[in-house]
Coordinates of C-alpha atoms and ligand atoms in Angstrom, one line a residue:
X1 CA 107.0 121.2 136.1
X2 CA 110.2 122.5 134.6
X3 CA 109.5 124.2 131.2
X4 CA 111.0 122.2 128.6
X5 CA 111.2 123.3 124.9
X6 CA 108.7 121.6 122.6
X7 CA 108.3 121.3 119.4
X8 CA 105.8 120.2 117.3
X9 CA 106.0 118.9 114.1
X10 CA 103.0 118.7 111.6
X11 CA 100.1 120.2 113.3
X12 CA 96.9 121.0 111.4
X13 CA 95.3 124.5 111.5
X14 CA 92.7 122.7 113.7
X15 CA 94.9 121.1 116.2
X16 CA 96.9 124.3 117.2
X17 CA 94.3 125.3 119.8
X18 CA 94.5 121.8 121.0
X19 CA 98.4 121.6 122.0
X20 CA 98.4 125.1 122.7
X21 CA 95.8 124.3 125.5
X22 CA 98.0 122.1 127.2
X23 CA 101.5 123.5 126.2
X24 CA 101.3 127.0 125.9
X25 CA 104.7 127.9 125.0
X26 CA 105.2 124.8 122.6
X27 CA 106.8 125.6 119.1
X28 CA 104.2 124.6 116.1
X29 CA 105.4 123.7 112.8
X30 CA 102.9 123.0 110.7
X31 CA 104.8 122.5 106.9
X32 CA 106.4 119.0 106.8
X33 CA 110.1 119.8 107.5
X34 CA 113.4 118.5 106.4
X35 CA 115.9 117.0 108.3
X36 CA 118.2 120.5 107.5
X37 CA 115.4 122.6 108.3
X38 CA 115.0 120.5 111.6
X39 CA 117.8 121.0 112.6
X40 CA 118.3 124.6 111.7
X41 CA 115.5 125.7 113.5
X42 CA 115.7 123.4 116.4
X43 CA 118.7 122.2 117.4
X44 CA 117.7 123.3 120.8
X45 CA 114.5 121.1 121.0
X46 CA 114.7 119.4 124.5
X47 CA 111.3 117.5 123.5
X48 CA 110.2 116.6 119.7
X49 CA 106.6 115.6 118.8
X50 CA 106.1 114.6 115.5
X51 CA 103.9 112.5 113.5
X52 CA 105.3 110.3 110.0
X53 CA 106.5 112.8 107.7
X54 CA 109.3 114.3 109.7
X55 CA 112.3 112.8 109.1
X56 CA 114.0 111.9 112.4
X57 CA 117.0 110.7 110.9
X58 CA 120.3 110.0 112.9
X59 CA 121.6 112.9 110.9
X60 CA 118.6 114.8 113.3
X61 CA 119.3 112.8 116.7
X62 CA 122.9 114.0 116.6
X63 CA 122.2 117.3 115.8
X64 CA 119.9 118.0 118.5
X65 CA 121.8 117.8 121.8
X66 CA 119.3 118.7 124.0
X67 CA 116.6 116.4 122.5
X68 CA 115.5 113.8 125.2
X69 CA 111.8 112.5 124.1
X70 CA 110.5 111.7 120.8
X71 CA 107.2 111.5 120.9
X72 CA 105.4 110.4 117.6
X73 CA 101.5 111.1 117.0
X74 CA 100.9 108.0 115.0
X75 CA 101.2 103.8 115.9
X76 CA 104.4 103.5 112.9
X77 CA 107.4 104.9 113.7
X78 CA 110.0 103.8 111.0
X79 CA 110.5 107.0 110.3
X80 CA 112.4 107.8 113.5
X81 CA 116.2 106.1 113.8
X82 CA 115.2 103.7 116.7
X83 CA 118.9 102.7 117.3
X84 CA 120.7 106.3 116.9
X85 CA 118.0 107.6 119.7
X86 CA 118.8 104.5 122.3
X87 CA 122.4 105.1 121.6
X88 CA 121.4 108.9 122.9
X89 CA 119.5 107.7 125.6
X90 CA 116.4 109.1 124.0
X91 CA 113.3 107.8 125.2
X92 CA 110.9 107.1 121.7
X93 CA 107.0 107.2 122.2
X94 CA 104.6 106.5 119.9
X95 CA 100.5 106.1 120.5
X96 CA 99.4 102.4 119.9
X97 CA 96.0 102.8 119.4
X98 CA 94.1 106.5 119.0
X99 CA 91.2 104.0 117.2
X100 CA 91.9 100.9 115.3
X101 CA 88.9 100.8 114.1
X102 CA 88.8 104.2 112.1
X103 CA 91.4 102.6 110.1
X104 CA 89.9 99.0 110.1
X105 CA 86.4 101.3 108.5
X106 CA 88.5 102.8 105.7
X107 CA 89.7 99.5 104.7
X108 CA 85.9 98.6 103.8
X109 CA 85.7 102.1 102.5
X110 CA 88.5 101.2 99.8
X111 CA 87.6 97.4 99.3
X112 CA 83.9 98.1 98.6
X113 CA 84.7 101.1 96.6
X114 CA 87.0 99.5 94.3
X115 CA 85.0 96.0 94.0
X116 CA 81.6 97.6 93.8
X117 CA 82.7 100.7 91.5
X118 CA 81.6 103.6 93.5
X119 CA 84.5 105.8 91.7
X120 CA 83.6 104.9 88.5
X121 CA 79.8 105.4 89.3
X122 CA 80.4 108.4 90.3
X123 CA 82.4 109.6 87.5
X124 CA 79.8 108.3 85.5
X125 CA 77.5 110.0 86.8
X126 CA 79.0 113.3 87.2
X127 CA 79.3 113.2 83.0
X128 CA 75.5 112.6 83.0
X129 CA 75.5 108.9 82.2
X130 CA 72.9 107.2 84.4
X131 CA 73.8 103.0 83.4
X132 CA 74.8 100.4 84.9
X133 CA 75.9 98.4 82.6
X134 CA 79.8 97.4 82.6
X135 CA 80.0 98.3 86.5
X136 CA 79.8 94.5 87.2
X137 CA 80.8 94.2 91.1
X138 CA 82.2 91.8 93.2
X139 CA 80.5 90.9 96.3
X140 CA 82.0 89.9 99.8
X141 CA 79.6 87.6 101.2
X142 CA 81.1 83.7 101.2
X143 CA 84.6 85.6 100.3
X144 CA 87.8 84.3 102.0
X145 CA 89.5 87.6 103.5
X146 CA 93.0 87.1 104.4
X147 CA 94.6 89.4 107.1
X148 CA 98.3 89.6 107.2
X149 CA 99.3 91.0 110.8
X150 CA 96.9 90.6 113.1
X151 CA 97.2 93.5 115.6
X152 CA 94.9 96.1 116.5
X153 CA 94.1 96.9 113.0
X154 CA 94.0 93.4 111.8
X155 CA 91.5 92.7 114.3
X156 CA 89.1 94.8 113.8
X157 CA 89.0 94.1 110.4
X158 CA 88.6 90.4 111.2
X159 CA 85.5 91.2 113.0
X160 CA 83.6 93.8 110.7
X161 CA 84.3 91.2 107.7
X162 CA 83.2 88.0 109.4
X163 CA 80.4 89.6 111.5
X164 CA 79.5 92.3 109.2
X165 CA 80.4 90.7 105.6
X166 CA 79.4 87.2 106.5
X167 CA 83.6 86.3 104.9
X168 CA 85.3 84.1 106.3
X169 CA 88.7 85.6 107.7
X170 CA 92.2 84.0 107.8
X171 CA 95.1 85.5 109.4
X172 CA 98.6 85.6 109.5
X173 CA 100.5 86.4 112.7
X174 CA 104.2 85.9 114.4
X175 CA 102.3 85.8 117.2
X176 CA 98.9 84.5 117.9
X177 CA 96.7 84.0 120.3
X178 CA 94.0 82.0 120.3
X179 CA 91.2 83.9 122.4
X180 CA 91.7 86.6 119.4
X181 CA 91.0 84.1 116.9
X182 CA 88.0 83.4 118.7
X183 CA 86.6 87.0 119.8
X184 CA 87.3 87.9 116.7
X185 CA 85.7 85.4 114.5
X186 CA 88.8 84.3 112.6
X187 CA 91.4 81.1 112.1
X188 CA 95.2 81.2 111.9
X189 CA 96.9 80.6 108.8
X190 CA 100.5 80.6 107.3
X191 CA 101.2 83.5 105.2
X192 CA 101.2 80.6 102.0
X193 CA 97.7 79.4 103.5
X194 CA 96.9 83.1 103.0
X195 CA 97.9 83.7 99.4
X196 CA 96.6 80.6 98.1
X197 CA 93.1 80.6 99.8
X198 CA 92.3 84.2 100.0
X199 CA 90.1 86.2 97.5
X200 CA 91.1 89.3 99.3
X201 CA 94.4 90.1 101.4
X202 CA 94.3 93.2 103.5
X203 CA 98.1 94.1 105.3
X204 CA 98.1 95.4 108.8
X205 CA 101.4 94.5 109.6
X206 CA 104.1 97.4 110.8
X207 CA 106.9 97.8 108.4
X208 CA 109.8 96.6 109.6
X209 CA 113.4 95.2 108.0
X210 CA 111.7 92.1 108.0
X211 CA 108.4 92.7 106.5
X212 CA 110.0 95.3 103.8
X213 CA 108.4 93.9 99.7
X214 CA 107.1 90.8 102.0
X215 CA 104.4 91.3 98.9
X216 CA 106.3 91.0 96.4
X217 CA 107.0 88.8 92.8
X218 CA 107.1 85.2 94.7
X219 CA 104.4 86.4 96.7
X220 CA 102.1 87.6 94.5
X221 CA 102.7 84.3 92.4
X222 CA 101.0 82.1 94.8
X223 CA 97.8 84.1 95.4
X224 CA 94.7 83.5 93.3
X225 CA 94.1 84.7 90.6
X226 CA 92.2 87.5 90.4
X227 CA 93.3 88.2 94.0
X228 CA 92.5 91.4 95.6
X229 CA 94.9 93.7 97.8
X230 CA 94.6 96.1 100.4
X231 CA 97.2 98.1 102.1
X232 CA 96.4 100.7 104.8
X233 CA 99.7 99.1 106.4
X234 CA 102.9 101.0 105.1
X235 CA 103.4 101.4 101.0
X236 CA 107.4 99.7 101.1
X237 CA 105.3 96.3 102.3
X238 CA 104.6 95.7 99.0
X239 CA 107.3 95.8 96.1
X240 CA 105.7 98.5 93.9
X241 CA 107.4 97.0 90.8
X242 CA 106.0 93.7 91.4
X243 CA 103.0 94.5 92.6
X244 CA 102.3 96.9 88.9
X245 CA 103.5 93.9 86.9
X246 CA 100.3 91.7 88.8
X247 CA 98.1 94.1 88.1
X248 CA 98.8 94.3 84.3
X249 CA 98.7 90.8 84.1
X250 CA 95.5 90.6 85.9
X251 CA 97.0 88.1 88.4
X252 CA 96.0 90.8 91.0
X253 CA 92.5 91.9 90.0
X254 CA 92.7 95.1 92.2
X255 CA 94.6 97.1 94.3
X256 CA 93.1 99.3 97.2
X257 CA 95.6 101.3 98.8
X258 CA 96.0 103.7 101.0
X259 CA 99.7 103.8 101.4
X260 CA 102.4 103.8 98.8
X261 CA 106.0 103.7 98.7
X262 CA 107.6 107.0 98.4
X263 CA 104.6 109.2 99.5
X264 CA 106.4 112.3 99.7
X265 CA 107.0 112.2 95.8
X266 CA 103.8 110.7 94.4
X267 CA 105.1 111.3 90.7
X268 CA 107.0 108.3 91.6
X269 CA 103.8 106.4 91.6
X270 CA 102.7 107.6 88.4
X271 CA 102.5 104.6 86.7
X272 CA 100.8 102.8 90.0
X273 CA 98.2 106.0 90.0
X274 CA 97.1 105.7 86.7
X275 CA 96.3 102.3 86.8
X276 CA 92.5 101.7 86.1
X277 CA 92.2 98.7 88.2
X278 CA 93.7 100.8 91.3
X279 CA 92.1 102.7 93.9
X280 CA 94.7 104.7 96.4
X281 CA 93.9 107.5 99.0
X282 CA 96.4 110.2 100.3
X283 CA 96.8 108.1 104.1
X284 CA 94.1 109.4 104.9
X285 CA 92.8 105.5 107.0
X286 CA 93.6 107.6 110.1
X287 CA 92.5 111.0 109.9
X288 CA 89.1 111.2 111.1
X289 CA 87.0 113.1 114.7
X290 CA 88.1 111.4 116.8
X291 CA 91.3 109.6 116.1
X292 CA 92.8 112.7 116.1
X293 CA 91.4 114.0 118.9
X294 CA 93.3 110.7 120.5
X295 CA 96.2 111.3 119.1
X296 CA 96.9 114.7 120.2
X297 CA 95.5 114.1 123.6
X298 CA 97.7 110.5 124.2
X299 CA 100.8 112.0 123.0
X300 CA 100.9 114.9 125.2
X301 CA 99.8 112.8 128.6
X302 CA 102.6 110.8 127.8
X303 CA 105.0 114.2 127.3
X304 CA 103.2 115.9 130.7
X305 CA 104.6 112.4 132.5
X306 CA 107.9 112.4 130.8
X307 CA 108.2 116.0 132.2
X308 CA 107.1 114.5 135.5
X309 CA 108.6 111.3 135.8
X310 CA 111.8 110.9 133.3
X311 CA 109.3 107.8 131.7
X312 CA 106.6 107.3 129.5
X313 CA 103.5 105.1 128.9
X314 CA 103.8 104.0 125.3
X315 CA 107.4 103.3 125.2
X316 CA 108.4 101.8 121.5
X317 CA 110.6 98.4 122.4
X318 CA 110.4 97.5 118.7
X319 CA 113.3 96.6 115.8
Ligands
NAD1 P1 99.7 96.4 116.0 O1 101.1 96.5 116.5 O2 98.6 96.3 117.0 O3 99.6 95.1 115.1 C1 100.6 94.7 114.2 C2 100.6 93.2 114.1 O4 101.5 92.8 113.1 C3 101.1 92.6 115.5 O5 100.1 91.6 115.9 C4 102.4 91.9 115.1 O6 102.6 90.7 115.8 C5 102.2 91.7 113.6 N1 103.4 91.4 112.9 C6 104.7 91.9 113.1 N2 105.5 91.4 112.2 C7 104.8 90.7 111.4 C8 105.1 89.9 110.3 N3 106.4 89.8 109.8 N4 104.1 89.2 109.6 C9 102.9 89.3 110.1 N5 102.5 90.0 111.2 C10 103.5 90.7 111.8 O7 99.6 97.6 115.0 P2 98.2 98.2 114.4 O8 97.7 99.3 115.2 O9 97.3 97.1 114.0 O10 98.8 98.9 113.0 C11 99.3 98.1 112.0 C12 100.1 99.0 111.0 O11 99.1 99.9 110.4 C13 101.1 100.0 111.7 O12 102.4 99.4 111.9 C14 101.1 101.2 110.8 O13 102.2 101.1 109.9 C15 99.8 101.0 110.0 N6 98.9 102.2 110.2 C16 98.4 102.9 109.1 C17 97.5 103.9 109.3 C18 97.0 104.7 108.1 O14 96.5 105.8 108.3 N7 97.0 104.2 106.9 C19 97.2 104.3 110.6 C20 97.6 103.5 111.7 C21 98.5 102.5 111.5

């Protein structure tokens, strides 16, 4: 195998050992980088592996002459210029699936947190106020859930609602298939079948061009009211602006989220984060045992064949 030089981008403290095991001489980086920094300490990477933070702009791909695989840790990959690294002839990898379902769990870990309170229990109770009263919640038994992209993700969160939850699950696809409506426990729907029927709309689509503020004002005016959201997704699906004015005007009853637009400068979001009727984690639906364990371990079998073969399993063909 002819040493290549690697670099990877945004490694924890606890993966080092991990990539170092398999690519002893790879360059870590664990501090999210800029695209300047990028390409002032790299500009000789032959091989990049990086996971959503780094910016691998076409500022980057052009700096980088030597730079022949991209290879990202994580299933999104808008943040790499898709069409500036095929006009290179860079081959762009991504890892599909390192475990759906550790996302599709923290979905329920948001949506039952927010509806049945467990945040503001607990804050309760850490003042020493043992009561119940005016912790109301909602439960999800008989609830429509509606799914919006219904992928890997989406799937799993069909099943664990309509098998687990006894809901009954609509979702919304480009593409369906009906043996994963069935195996799944779930029915198609259009996307206005979705926001008029649905009690609670989780997004699992990727964020693309054409799925950028897909929630947004129009949307969100032919939910239900009281409608609940989730996004584990990508935060620039929903319009942030519209999606504020719903919640204040109690059209959307609550917001779990996981992902927000402009996570790198949460002040931003201030407004959005001091909402009491909003629940959001740091993107954090992914990070668990062993989903990153599957990360790590998929993205460099696919960079050992690249070295091998010039091609690579998980090839991203999307927009
Ligand atoms: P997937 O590719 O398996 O599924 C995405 C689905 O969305 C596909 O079925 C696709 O046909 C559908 N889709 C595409 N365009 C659509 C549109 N306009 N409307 C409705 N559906 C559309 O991907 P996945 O593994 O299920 O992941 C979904 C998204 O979740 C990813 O794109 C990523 O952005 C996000 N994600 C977030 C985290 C996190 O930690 N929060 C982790 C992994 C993935």
């Amino acid at each position: 195998m002819k040493p290549k030089r690697i670099v990877f981008l945004e490694v924890e403290n606890e993966d080092r050992d991990e990539v170092l095991s398999v690519f002893p001489d790879a360059v870590i980086e664990s501090e999210v980088l800029s695209e300047d920094e990028i390409i002032r300490k790299h500009n000789d990477a032959e091989i990049l592996c990086t996971f959503i933070y780094s910016p691998v702009t076409k500022k980057v791909i052009h700096a980088l002459p030597n730079l022949k695989l991209i290879a990202t840790r994580s299933v999104g990959y808008n943040h790499i210029d898709l069409k500036a690294a095929r006009e290179k002839g860079i081959v762009i990898a991504n890892v599909p699936d390192y475990g759906s379902h550790v996302i599709a769990e923290h979905v329920f870990a948001l949506l039952l947190s927010s509806i049945r309170r467990v945040v503001e229990g607990e804050e309760r109770t850490s003042r020493m106020k043992f009561e119940f009263q005016g912790l109301r919640g909602i439960a999800l038994k008989g609830k429509t859930l509606g799914i919006i992209g219904a992928g890997r993700i989406g799937l799993n969160v069909a099943r664990i609602a309509s098998l687990g939850f006894l809901m009954k699950v609509l979702a919304y696809d480009v593409y369906q298939d009906p043996d994963h409506a069935l195996e799944y426990h779930f029915q198609y729907a259009t996307l206005d079948e979705i926001y008029e029927k649905c009690d609670i709309i989780s997004l699992h689509c990727p964020l693309l061009p054409s799925t950028k503020h897909l929630i947004n004002g129009e949307a969100i005016r032919k939910m239900k009211d009281g409608v609940v959201i989730i996004n584990t997704a990508r935060g620039g699906i929903i319009d942030t602006k519209a999606l504020i004015k719903g919640l204040k005007s109690r059209k959307i009853l609550k917001a779990a989220l996981d992902v927000v637009e402009h996570e790198q400068n949460i002040e931003e979001n201030k407004e959005l984060v001091e909402m009491e009727n909003v629940i959001i984690t740091p993107h954090i639906a992914f990070f668990a045992d062993d989903s990153m364990h599957r990360m790590y371990s998929e993205a460099m079998s696919d960079i050992k064949l690249f070295m091998e073969t010039g091609a690579v399993k998980h090839a991203v063909v999307g927009e």
